[in-house]
JSON list of C-alpha atoms in Angstrom, two decimals:
[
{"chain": "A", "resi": 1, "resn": "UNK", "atom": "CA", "xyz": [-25.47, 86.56, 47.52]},
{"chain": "A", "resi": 2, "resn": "UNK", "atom": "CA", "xyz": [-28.15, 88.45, 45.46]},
{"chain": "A", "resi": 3, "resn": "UNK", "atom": "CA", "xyz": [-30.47, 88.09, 48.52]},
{"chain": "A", "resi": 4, "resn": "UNK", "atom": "CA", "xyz": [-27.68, 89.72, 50.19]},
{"chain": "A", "resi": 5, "resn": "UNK", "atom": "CA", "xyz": [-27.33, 93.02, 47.90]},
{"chain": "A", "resi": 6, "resn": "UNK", "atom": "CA", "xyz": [-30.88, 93.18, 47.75]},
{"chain": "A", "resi": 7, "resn": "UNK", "atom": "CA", "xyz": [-30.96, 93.45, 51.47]},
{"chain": "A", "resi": 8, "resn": "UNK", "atom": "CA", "xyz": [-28.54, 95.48, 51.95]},
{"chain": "A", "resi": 9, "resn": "UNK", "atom": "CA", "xyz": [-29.79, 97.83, 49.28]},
{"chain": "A", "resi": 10, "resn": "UNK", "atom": "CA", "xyz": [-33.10, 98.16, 51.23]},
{"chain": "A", "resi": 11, "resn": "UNK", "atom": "CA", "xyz": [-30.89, 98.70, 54.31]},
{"chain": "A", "resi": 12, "resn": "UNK", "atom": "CA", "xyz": [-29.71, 102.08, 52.84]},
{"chain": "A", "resi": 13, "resn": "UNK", "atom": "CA", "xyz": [-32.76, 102.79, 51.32]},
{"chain": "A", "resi": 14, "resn": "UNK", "atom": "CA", "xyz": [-34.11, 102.53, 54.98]},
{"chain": "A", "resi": 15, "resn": "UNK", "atom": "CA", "xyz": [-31.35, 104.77, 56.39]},
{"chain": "A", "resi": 16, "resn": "UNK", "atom": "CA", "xyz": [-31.99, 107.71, 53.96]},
{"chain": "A", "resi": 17, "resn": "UNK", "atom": "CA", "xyz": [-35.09, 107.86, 54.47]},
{"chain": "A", "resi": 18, "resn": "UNK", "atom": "CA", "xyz": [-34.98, 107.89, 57.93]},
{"chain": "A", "resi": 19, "resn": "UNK", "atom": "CA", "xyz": [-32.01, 110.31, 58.18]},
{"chain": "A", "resi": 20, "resn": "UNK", "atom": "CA", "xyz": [-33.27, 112.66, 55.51]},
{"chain": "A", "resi": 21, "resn": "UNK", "atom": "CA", "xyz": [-30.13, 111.52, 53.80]},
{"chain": "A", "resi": 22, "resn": "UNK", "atom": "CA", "xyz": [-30.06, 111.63, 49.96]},
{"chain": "A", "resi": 23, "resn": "UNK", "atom": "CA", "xyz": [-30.04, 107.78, 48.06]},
{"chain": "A", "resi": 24, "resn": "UNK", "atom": "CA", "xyz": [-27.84, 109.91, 45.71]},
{"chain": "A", "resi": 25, "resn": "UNK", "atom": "CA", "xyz": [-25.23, 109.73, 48.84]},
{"chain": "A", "resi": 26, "resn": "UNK", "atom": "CA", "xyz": [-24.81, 106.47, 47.35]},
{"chain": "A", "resi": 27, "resn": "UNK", "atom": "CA", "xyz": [-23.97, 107.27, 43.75]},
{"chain": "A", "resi": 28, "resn": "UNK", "atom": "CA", "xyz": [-21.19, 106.11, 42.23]},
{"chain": "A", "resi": 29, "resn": "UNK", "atom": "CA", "xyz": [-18.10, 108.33, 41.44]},
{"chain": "A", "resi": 30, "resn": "UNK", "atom": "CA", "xyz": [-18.07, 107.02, 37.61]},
{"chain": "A", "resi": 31, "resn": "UNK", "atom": "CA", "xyz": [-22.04, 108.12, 37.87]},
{"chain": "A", "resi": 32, "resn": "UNK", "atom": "CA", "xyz": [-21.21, 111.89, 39.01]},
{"chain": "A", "resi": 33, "resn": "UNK", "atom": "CA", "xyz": [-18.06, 111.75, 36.53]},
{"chain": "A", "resi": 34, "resn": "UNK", "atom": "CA", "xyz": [-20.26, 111.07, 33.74]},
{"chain": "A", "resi": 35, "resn": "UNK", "atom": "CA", "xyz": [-23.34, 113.48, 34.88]},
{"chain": "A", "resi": 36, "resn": "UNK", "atom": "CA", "xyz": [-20.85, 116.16, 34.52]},
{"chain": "A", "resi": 37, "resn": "UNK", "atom": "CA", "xyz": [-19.15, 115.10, 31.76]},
{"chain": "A", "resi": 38, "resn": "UNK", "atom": "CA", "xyz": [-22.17, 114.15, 30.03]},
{"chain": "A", "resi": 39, "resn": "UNK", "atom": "CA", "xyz": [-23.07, 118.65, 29.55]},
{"chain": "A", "resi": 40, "resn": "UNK", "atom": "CA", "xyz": [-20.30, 119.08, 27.53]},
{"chain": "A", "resi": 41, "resn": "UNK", "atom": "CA", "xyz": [-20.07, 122.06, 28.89]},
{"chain": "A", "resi": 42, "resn": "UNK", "atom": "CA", "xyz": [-16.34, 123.26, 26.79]},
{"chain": "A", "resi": 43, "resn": "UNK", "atom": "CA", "xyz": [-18.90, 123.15, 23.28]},
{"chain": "A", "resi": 44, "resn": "UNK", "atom": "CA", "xyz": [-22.39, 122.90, 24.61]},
{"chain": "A", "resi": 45, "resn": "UNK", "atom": "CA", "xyz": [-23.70, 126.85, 23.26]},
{"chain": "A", "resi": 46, "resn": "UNK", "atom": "CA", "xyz": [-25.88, 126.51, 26.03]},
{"chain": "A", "resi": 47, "resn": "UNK", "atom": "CA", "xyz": [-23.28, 127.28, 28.43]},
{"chain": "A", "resi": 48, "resn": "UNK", "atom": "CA", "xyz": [-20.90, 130.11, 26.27]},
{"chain": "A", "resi": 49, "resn": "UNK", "atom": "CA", "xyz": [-20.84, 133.41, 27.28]},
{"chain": "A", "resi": 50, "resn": "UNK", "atom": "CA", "xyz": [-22.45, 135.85, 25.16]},
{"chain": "A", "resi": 51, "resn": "UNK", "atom": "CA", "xyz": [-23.02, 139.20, 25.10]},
{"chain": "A", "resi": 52, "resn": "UNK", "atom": "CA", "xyz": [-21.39, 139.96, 28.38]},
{"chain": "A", "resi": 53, "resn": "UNK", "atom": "CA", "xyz": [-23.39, 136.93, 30.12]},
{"chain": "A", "resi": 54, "resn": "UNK", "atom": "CA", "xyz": [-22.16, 134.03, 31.62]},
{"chain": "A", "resi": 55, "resn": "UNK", "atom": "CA", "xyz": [-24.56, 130.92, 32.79]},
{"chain": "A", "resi": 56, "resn": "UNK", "atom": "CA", "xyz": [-22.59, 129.27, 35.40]},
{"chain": "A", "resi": 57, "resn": "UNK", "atom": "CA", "xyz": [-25.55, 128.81, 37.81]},
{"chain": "A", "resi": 58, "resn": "UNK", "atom": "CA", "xyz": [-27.03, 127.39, 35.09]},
{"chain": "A", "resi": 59, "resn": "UNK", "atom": "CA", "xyz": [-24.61, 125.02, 34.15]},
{"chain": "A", "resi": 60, "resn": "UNK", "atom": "CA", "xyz": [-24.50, 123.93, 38.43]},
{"chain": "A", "resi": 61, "resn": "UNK", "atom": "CA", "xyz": [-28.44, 124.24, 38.20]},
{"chain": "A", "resi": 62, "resn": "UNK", "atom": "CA", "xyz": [-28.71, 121.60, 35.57]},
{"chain": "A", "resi": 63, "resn": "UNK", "atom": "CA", "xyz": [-26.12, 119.13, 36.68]},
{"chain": "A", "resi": 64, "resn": "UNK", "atom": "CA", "xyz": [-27.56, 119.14, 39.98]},
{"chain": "A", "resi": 65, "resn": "UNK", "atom": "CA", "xyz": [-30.82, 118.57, 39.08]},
{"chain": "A", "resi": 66, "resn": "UNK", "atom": "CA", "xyz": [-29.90, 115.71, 36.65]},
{"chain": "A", "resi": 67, "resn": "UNK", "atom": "CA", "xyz": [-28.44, 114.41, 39.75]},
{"chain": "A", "resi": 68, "resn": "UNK", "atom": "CA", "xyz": [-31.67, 115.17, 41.87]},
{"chain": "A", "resi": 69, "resn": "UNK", "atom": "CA", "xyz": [-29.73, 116.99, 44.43]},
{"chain": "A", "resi": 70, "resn": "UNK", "atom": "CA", "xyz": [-30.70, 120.28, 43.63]},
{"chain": "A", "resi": 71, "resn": "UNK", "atom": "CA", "xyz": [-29.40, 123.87, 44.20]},
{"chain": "A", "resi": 72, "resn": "UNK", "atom": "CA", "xyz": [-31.60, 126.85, 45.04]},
{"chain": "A", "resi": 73, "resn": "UNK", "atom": "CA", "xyz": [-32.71, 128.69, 41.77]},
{"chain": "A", "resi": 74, "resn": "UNK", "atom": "CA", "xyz": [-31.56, 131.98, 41.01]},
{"chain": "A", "resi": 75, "resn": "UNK", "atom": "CA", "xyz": [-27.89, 133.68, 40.81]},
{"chain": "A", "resi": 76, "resn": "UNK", "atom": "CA", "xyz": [-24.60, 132.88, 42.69]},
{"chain": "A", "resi": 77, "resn": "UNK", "atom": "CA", "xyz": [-25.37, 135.76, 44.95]},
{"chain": "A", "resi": 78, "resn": "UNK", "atom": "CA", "xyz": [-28.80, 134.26, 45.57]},
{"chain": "A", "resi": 79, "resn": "UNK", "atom": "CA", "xyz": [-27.76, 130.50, 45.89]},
{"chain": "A", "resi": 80, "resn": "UNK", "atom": "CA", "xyz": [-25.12, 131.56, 48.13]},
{"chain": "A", "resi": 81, "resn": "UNK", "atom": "CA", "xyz": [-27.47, 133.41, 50.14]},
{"chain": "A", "resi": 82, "resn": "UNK", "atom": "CA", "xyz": [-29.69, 130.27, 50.44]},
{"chain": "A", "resi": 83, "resn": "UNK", "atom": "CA", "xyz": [-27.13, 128.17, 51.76]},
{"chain": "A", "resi": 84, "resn": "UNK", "atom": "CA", "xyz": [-25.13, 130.21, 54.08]},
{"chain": "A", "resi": 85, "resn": "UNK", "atom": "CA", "xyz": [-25.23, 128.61, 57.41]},
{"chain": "A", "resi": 86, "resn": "UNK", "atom": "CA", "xyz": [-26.43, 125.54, 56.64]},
{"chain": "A", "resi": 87, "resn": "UNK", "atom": "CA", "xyz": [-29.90, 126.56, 56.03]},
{"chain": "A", "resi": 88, "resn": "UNK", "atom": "CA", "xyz": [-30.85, 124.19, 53.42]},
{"chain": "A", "resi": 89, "resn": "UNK", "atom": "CA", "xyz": [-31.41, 120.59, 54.97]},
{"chain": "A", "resi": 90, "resn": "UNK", "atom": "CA", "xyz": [-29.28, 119.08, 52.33]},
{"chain": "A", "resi": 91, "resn": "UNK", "atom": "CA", "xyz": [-26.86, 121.13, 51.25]},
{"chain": "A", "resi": 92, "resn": "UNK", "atom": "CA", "xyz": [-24.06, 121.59, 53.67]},
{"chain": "A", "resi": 93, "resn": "UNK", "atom": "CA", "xyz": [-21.08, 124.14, 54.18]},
{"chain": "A", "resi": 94, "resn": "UNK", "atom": "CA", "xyz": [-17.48, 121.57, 53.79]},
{"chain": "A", "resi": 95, "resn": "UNK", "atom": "CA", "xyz": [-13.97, 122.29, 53.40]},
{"chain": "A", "resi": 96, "resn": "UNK", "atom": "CA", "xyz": [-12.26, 122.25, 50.22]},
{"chain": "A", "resi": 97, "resn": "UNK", "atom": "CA", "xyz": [-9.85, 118.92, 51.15]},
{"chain": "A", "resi": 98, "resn": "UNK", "atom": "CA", "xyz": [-13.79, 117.78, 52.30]},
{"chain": "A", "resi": 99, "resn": "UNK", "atom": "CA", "xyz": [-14.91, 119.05, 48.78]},
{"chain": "A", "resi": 100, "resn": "UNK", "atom": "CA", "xyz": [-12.66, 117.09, 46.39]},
{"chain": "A", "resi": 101, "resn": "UNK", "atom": "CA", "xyz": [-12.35, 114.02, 48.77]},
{"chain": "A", "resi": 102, "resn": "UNK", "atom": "CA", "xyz": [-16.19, 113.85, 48.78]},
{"chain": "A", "resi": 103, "resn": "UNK", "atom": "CA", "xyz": [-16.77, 114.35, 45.06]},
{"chain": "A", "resi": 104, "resn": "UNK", "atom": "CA", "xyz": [-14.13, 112.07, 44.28]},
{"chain": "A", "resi": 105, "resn": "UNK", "atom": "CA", "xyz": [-16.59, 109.51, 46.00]},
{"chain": "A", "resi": 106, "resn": "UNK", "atom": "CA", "xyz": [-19.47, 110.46, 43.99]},
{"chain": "A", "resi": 107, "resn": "UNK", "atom": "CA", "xyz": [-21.06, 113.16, 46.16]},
{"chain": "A", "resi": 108, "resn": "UNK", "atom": "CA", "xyz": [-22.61, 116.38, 44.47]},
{"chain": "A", "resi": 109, "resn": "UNK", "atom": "CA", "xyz": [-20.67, 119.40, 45.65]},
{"chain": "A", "resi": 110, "resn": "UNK", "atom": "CA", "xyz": [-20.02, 122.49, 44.98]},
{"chain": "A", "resi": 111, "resn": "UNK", "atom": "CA", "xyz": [-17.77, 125.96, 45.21]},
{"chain": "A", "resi": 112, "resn": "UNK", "atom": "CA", "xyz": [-18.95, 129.24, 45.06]},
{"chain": "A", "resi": 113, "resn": "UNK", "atom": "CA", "xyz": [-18.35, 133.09, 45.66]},
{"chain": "A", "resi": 114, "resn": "UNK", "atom": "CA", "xyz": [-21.13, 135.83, 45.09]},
{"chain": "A", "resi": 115, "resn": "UNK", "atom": "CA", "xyz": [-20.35, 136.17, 41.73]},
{"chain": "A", "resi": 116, "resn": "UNK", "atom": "CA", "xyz": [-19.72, 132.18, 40.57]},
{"chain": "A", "resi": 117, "resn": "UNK", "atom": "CA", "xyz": [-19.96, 128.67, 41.17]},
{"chain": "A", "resi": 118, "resn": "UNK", "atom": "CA", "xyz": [-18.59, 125.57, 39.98]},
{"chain": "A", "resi": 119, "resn": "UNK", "atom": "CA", "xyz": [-19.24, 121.70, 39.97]},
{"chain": "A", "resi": 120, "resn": "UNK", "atom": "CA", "xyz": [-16.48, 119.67, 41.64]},
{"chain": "A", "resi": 121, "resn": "UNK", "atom": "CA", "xyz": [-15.21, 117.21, 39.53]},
{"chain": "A", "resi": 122, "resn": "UNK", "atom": "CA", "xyz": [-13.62, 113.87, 40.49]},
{"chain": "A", "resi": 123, "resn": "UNK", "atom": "CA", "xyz": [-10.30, 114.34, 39.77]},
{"chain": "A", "resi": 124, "resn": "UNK", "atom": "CA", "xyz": [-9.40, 111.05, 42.59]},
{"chain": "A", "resi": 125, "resn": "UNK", "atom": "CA", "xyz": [-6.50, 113.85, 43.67]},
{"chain": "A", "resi": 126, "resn": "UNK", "atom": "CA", "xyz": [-6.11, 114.53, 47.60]},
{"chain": "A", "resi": 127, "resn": "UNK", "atom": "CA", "xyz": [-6.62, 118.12, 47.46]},
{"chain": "A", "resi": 128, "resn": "UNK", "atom": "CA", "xyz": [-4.00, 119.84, 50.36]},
{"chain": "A", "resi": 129, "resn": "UNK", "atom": "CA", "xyz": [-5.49, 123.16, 49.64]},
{"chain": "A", "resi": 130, "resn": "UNK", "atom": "CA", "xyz": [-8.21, 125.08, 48.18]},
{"chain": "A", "resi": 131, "resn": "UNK", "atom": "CA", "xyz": [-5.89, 125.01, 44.92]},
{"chain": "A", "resi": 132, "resn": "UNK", "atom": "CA", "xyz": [-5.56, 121.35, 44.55]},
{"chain": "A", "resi": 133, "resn": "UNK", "atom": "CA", "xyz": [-9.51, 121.23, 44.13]},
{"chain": "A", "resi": 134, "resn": "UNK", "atom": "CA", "xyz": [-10.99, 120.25, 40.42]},
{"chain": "A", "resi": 135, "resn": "UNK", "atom": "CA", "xyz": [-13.82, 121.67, 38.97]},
{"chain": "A", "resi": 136, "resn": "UNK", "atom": "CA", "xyz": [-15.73, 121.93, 35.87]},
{"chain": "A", "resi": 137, "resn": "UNK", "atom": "CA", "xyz": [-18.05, 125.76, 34.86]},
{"chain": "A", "resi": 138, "resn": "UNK", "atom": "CA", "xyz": [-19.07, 127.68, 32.39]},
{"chain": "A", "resi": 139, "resn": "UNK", "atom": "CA", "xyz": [-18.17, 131.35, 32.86]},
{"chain": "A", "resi": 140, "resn": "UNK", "atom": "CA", "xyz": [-16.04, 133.45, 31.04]},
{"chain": "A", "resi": 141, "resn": "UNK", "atom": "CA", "xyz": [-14.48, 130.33, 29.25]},
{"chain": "A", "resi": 142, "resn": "UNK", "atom": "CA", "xyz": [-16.04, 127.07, 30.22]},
{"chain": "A", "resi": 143, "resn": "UNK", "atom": "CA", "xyz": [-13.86, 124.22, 31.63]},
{"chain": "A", "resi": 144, "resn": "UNK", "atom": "CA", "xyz": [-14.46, 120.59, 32.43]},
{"chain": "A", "resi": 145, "resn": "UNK", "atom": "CA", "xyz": [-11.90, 118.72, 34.96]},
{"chain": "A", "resi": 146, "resn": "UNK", "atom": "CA", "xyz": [-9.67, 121.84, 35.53]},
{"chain": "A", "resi": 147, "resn": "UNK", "atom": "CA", "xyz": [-7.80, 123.27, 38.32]},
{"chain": "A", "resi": 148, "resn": "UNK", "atom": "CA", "xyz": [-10.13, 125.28, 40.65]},
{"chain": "A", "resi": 149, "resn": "UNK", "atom": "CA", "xyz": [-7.46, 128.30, 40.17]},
{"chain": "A", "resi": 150, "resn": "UNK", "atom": "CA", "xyz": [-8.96, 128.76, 36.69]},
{"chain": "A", "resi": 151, "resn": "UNK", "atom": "CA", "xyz": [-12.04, 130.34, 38.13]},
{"chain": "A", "resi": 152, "resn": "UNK", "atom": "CA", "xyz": [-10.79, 132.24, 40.53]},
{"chain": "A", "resi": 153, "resn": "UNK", "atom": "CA", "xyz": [-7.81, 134.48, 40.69]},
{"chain": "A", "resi": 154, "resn": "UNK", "atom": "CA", "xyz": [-5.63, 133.65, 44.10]},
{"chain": "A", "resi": 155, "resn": "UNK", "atom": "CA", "xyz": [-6.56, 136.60, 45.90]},
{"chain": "A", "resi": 156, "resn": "UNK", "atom": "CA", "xyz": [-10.29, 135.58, 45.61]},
{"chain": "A", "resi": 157, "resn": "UNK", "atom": "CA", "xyz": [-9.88, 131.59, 46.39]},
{"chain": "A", "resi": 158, "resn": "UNK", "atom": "CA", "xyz": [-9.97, 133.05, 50.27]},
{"chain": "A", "resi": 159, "resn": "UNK", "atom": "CA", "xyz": [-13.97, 133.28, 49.30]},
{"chain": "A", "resi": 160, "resn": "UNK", "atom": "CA", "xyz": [-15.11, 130.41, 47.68]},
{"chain": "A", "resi": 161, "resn": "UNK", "atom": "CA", "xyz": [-17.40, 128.57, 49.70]},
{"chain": "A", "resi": 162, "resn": "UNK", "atom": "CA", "xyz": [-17.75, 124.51, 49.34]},
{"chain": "A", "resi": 163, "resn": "UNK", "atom": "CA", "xyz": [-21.05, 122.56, 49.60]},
{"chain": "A", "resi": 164, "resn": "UNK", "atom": "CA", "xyz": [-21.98, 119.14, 49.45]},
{"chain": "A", "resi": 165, "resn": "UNK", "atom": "CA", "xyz": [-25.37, 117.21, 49.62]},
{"chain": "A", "resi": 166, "resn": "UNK", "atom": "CA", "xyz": [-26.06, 115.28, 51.89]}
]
């Protein structure tokens, strides 16, 4: 059996590499869960707004990269601009029943407008519609394993974008 595992474990090694496919493809959902979780981002003062500012990229930035899937640096408008239309080989445009189904299986993704951008959290839900998706930011208030429809108003959640890695 332990020959087995190792085997297969080489097996999708092999595949990723060959497919350009992420080994973080194969994390495990309690893995992503505790990535996220692991920011604190409700208390961490890294994340608070102050002074008018708001670190939400930052907050994405860093929990992707502790993940090694990273996003593009730079602001939401910039990010977003970097991965509209598929352009980065990893990152790629989803739905938002595709976002929350695919985070809740350990796969980094993402939703964001111009102006923000939030970590999908594994919230095991089936998300119907773009409300039923969980997320965790910082931002104006910062929220871990929350309701998508605290980052955006209703009228806006037309605009959010999803993202996964691949």
């Amino acid at each position: 059996m332990k020959k087995l595992t190792k085997s297969l474990a080489f097996v999708f090694l092999l595949f990723a590499l060959l497919t350009g496919y992420s080994v973080q493809a194969f994390a495990s959902t309690s893995s992503y869960k505790n990535t996220i979780d692991s920011f604190n981002v409700t208390t961490n003062s890294k994340y608070q707004p102050s002074g008018g500012n708001t670190y939400c990229n930052i907050f994405a930035q860093d929990v992707m990269k502790k993940l090694s899937t990273p996003l593009p640096n730079g602001t939401c408008s910039t990010m977003l601009n970097a991965l509209s239309g598929n352009k980065n080989p990893h990152w790629k445009s989803i739905t938002a029943t595709q976002a929350q189904s695919r985070a809740n299986n350990g796969y980094s993704t993402i939703g964001i407008t111009s102006d923000h951008i939030v970590v999908v959290y594994p919230h095991g839900n089936t998300a119907s519609t773009v409300k039923d998706v969980y997320m965790s930011m910082a931002g104006y208030k910062c929220f871990n394993d929350t309701k998508i429809t605290y980052a955006w108003k209703s009228t806006r959640l037309s605009e959010v974008k999803f993202y996964s890695y691949y």
